[in-house]
Amino acid sequence: MARVLSCIQPTGQVHLGNYLGALRNWVSGQHAGDVFHGIVDLHALTVTETPGTLGANTLDLAAMLFAVGLDPEVATVFVQSHVPQHTQLGWIMECTVSFGELSRMTQFKDKSAKKEADFVSAGLFTYPALQAADILLYDAQEVPVGDDQRQHIEITRDIAIRFNHRFGDTFVIPKAVTPAAGARVMDLQHPTNKMSKSTETDAGIIYLTDSPAEIEKKFKRAVTDSDNTVAYDRENKPGVSNLLDILSVATGTPVAALVEQYSQYGKLKTDTGSAVAEMLTPIRARYEELKNDPGELSRLLRIGADRAQVVAASTLERAYRAIGLAPR
Ligand code: TRP
């Protein structure tokens, strides 16, 4: 079974686009590989500074990952800051990557340019070294990522190859893989844009924690078009096509069959709203249960942290020995 690592930053609430686009596949894929899922809170620290929010967001995300169906006995779900080896190996990675390599990372160039006069932390610059540590600690063979993260996996490979060359074979060289294709969910108000937490208003975003009434209201107000024929055409009818796609995944009915079934936008909107509300009801219930039982949530996270730490500690030890640090 391939060792697979996915990491997610605890920044903001999980929405329907995250769920149908990725998390659902994490759940269905948890038996197909030896999967590790890290909630990378320390990476989020490069941009978050209000005291307490990072920890709160971390617990919210963890509760949601278990609520959507990740099984702590099957998948290793852990919080990055609970496993100290990440920052320990991170330093070694910083000493293995060059200033020039980090300077060429497009994400750093974009983010630091955007922050301009604002505070650009050194962590934003060394971010890829910590990410390399995340990956190499687990001997990950596969890292499913979107295109925006490919350069980070490339630099991780370069670092691992360089380290192995200097100090002898220590790290597994990972490769980026394309995640199983999920549904592409668009914003209900701006159906040409992907549903995304960076949108200014929430009106077109379905959060997994929204109540059935809120969900139904947002779908009722979904933007469509004025020609009033139900047809699937992403280009010319993005709003209607988005509803058809969502209803299709929520009910397991092919889009073509739905197109036959519906003649009115109103009915399509209400049915999609109720199908999504129904799909999310057990998830929200489990989420609330865990949020109301912090002891249970931390027990589940401890299972993950303990399992992650066994692997991480042995890899770090291997790296220390390869370098030849004085034994203690
Ligand atoms: N940089 C990734 C992102 O912004 C998050 C991340 C941190 C990550 N460590 C990782 C992704 C390790 C894959 C593997 O989404």
XYZ file of C-alpha atoms and ligand atoms in Angstrom:
343
model
C 0.000 0.000 0.000
C 1.385 3.358 -0.945
C 2.113 5.815 1.838
C 0.101 8.940 1.023
C 0.284 12.323 2.747
C -2.206 15.172 2.396
C -2.102 18.306 4.466
C -4.608 21.054 4.911
C -4.286 24.434 6.566
C -6.797 25.345 9.280
C -7.858 28.622 7.726
C -11.590 29.170 7.749
C -14.662 27.032 7.557
C -15.081 23.977 5.376
C -17.550 24.486 2.525
C -19.355 22.339 -0.004
C -16.614 22.903 -2.596
C -13.982 21.511 -0.204
C -16.228 18.578 0.636
C -17.328 17.505 -2.839
C -14.033 18.507 -4.441
C -11.640 16.818 -2.030
C -12.699 15.631 1.419
C -15.174 13.078 0.133
C -12.336 11.502 -1.813
C -10.157 11.470 1.272
C -12.849 9.423 2.977
C -13.360 6.980 0.118
C -9.580 6.723 -0.363
C -8.704 5.998 3.252
C -8.746 2.246 2.731
C -6.828 2.294 -0.546
C -3.547 3.582 0.877
C -1.695 4.125 4.118
C -2.879 7.686 4.473
C -1.686 10.471 6.752
C -3.687 13.690 6.982
C -1.989 16.590 8.664
C -3.700 19.738 9.851
C -0.804 22.104 9.298
C -1.390 24.785 11.903
C 2.227 25.944 11.910
C 2.021 26.702 8.210
C -1.064 28.805 8.852
C 0.936 30.744 11.441
C 2.759 32.451 8.560
C -0.414 34.496 8.023
C -2.523 34.268 11.225
C -1.726 36.260 14.290
C -4.823 36.759 16.474
C -4.289 34.811 19.706
C -6.429 31.703 19.974
C -7.936 31.643 16.502
C -5.465 29.161 15.109
C -6.147 26.620 17.837
C -9.893 27.102 17.530
C -9.758 26.715 13.746
C -7.610 23.610 14.144
C -10.158 21.929 16.406
C -13.032 22.941 14.115
C -11.272 21.442 11.126
C -10.336 18.293 13.016
C -13.946 17.802 14.138
C -15.041 18.273 10.537
C -12.528 15.752 9.166
C -13.849 13.120 11.569
C -17.448 14.191 10.908
C -17.163 13.690 7.151
C -15.970 10.162 7.814
C -12.225 9.913 8.278
C -11.796 7.006 10.655
C -9.002 7.547 13.189
C -8.402 3.806 13.254
C -7.802 3.761 9.505
C -6.395 7.149 8.517
C -3.809 8.963 10.624
C -5.283 12.396 11.280
C -2.964 14.636 13.269
C -2.150 18.229 14.092
C 1.274 19.373 12.905
C 2.160 21.206 16.147
C 1.392 18.035 18.148
C 4.305 16.294 16.461
C 7.465 18.265 17.326
C 9.580 16.455 14.739
C 8.092 18.719 12.037
C 9.920 21.782 13.289
C 13.002 19.748 14.183
C 13.379 18.337 10.705
C 12.250 21.706 9.351
C 15.506 23.262 10.571
C 17.535 20.586 8.835
C 15.575 21.240 5.671
C 16.362 24.955 5.967
C 20.035 24.052 6.054
C 19.643 21.848 2.996
C 17.762 24.267 0.761
C 19.390 27.427 -0.548
C 18.366 31.059 -0.216
C 18.227 31.206 -4.017
C 15.859 28.251 -4.275
C 13.495 29.712 -1.693
C 13.634 33.102 -3.429
C 12.373 31.545 -6.650
C 9.199 30.077 -5.112
C 6.246 31.694 -6.846
C 4.042 31.438 -3.767
C 6.540 33.439 -1.720
C 6.925 36.026 -4.459
C 3.164 36.448 -4.780
C 2.382 36.510 -1.070
C 5.221 38.804 -0.069
C 4.389 41.189 -2.910
C 0.762 41.306 -1.817
C 1.649 42.038 1.787
C 3.916 44.853 0.576
C 4.431 47.344 3.422
C 2.850 44.822 5.785
C 4.830 42.321 7.846
C 6.465 39.602 5.746
C 7.637 36.936 8.171
C 10.776 34.888 7.645
C 8.437 31.915 8.061
C 6.688 32.878 4.858
C 10.074 32.575 3.169
C 11.143 29.271 4.768
C 7.643 27.785 4.481
C 8.748 25.248 1.816
C 11.404 23.826 4.163
C 8.733 23.054 6.761
C 6.551 21.561 4.065
C 9.452 19.358 2.927
C 9.778 18.166 6.529
C 6.028 17.357 6.636
C 6.411 15.147 3.618
C 9.784 13.502 4.218
C 9.062 12.637 7.879
C 6.417 10.153 6.773
C 8.367 8.523 3.946
C 5.449 9.622 1.791
C 5.557 8.149 -1.700
C 2.593 10.102 -2.990
C 1.420 13.612 -2.217
C -1.908 14.486 -3.857
C -1.860 18.209 -4.633
C -3.361 20.759 -6.968
C -1.248 22.621 -9.495
C -0.563 25.481 -7.076
C 1.433 23.092 -4.881
C 3.498 21.327 -7.556
C 6.473 23.613 -7.064
C 6.486 22.770 -3.353
C 6.704 19.067 -4.113
C 9.462 19.720 -6.660
C 11.555 21.580 -4.102
C 10.917 18.801 -1.560
C 12.299 16.293 -4.048
C 15.332 18.500 -4.696
C 15.984 18.813 -0.971
C 15.605 15.073 -0.377
C 17.884 14.187 -3.270
C 20.511 16.667 -2.077
C 20.360 15.374 1.498
C 20.615 11.751 0.361
C 23.549 12.665 -1.818
C 25.355 14.443 1.022
C 24.612 12.118 3.900
C 23.593 8.817 2.337
C 20.203 7.339 1.550
C 17.823 8.641 4.186
C 14.631 9.955 2.653
C 12.068 8.449 0.330
C 11.751 10.678 -2.740
C 8.067 11.640 -2.926
C 6.069 12.417 -5.995
C 3.130 14.718 -6.592
C 0.015 12.916 -7.749
C -3.207 14.358 -9.083
C -5.964 13.874 -6.525
C -8.964 11.771 -7.554
C -11.172 14.192 -9.468
C -13.944 15.567 -7.305
C -16.853 17.717 -8.301
C -16.115 21.300 -9.283
C -18.489 23.353 -7.190
C -19.061 26.973 -8.150
C -20.226 29.901 -6.010
C -24.036 30.043 -6.030
C -24.001 33.832 -6.537
C -21.096 33.967 -9.000
C -21.319 30.635 -10.804
C -18.310 31.347 -13.002
C -16.086 31.387 -9.883
C -15.163 28.374 -7.825
C -16.803 28.243 -4.400
C -14.049 29.705 -2.254
C -13.588 31.178 1.178
C -11.820 34.158 -0.358
C -15.096 35.480 -1.804
C -16.300 38.607 0.046
C -19.878 37.497 0.720
C -21.158 34.208 2.102
C -24.386 34.223 0.100
C -23.044 31.838 -2.527
C -21.107 29.582 -0.182
C -22.575 26.551 1.555
C -20.708 25.805 4.767
C -20.932 22.277 6.100
C -22.130 23.794 9.370
C -25.034 25.735 7.771
C -28.480 24.744 9.024
C -30.928 23.111 6.575
C -32.899 26.372 6.514
C -29.797 28.390 5.594
C -28.830 25.883 2.930
C -32.279 25.919 1.377
C -32.356 29.713 1.418
C -28.976 29.989 -0.303
C -30.048 27.567 -3.027
C -33.360 29.378 -3.545
C -31.377 32.559 -4.193
C -28.840 30.892 -6.472
C -28.084 32.921 -9.591
C -29.242 31.258 -12.812
C -30.137 32.946 -16.095
C -33.208 34.273 -17.824
C -33.881 31.758 -20.564
C -35.715 29.276 -18.377
C -34.698 25.997 -19.992
C -32.990 23.386 -17.877
C -29.921 22.332 -19.844
C -26.338 21.458 -18.991
C -23.992 24.005 -20.495
C -21.133 25.115 -18.266
C -20.187 27.954 -20.562
C -23.521 29.588 -21.305
C -25.549 28.409 -18.332
C -23.048 28.214 -15.480
C -25.596 28.666 -12.680
C -27.992 25.972 -13.853
C -25.128 23.604 -14.696
C -23.685 24.064 -11.213
C -27.033 23.164 -9.639
C -27.285 20.088 -11.863
C -23.788 18.971 -10.903
C -24.442 19.440 -7.202
C -27.808 17.682 -7.336
C -26.197 14.877 -9.284
C -23.503 14.173 -6.686
C -25.899 14.671 -3.785
C -28.391 12.143 -5.146
C -26.188 9.886 -7.272
C -28.358 10.593 -10.327
C -26.555 11.298 -13.632
C -26.864 14.872 -14.904
C -28.500 13.704 -18.155
C -31.340 12.082 -16.198
C -31.835 15.260 -14.149
C -32.031 17.402 -17.276
C -34.929 15.197 -18.456
C -36.605 15.402 -15.082
C -36.644 19.180 -14.578
C -38.319 21.910 -16.551
C -38.325 24.711 -13.986
C -35.495 26.506 -12.233
C -37.527 26.943 -9.052
C -37.993 23.240 -8.546
C -34.380 22.518 -9.457
C -33.229 25.008 -6.816
C -35.476 23.733 -4.025
C -34.685 20.091 -4.754
C -30.952 20.761 -4.858
C -31.205 22.676 -1.587
C -33.050 19.860 0.152
C -30.760 17.175 -1.267
C -27.693 19.038 -0.004
C -29.307 19.733 3.378
C -30.100 16.037 3.691
C -26.601 14.971 2.629
C -25.036 17.306 5.202
C -27.367 16.546 8.128
C -25.465 13.541 9.514
C -22.155 15.361 9.017
C -23.363 18.387 10.936
C -24.765 16.173 13.680
C -21.453 14.347 14.140
C -19.565 17.640 13.975
C -21.688 19.138 16.725
C -21.346 16.027 18.833
C -17.552 16.292 18.660
C -17.537 20.040 19.250
C -19.589 19.457 22.389
C -17.231 16.763 23.594
C -13.730 18.290 23.530
C -12.367 15.357 25.514
C -13.419 12.919 22.810
C -12.056 15.163 20.062
C -8.691 15.411 21.755
C -8.689 11.648 22.314
C -9.140 11.125 18.576
C -6.380 13.622 17.807
C -4.089 11.918 20.283
C -4.524 8.616 18.435
C -3.367 10.372 15.278
C -0.529 12.297 16.933
C 0.786 9.140 18.624
C 0.744 7.193 15.390
C 2.294 10.056 13.427
C 4.973 10.574 16.034
C 6.179 6.972 15.919
C 6.916 7.343 12.214
C 8.210 10.912 12.471
C 10.555 10.176 15.382
C 12.177 7.275 13.605
C 12.723 9.306 10.427
C 14.198 12.212 12.364
C 16.525 9.827 14.192
C 17.606 8.403 10.827
C 18.372 11.919 9.578
C 20.312 12.818 12.747
C 22.355 9.630 12.426
C 22.997 10.183 8.722
C 24.323 13.673 9.463
C 26.331 12.276 12.337
C 25.100 14.521 15.131
C 26.591 13.541 18.472
C 24.454 10.796 20.054
C 22.827 11.660 23.379
N 1.256 24.313 1.318
C 0.049 23.533 1.373
C -1.137 24.443 1.008
O -1.044 25.641 1.101
C -0.197 22.928 2.709
C 0.841 21.927 3.089
C 1.722 22.042 4.128
C 1.051 20.665 2.479
N 2.460 20.895 4.204
C 2.101 20.043 3.212
C 0.474 19.982 1.397
C 2.570 18.767 2.898
C 0.943 18.722 1.065
C 1.985 18.120 1.811
O -2.178 23.943 0.660
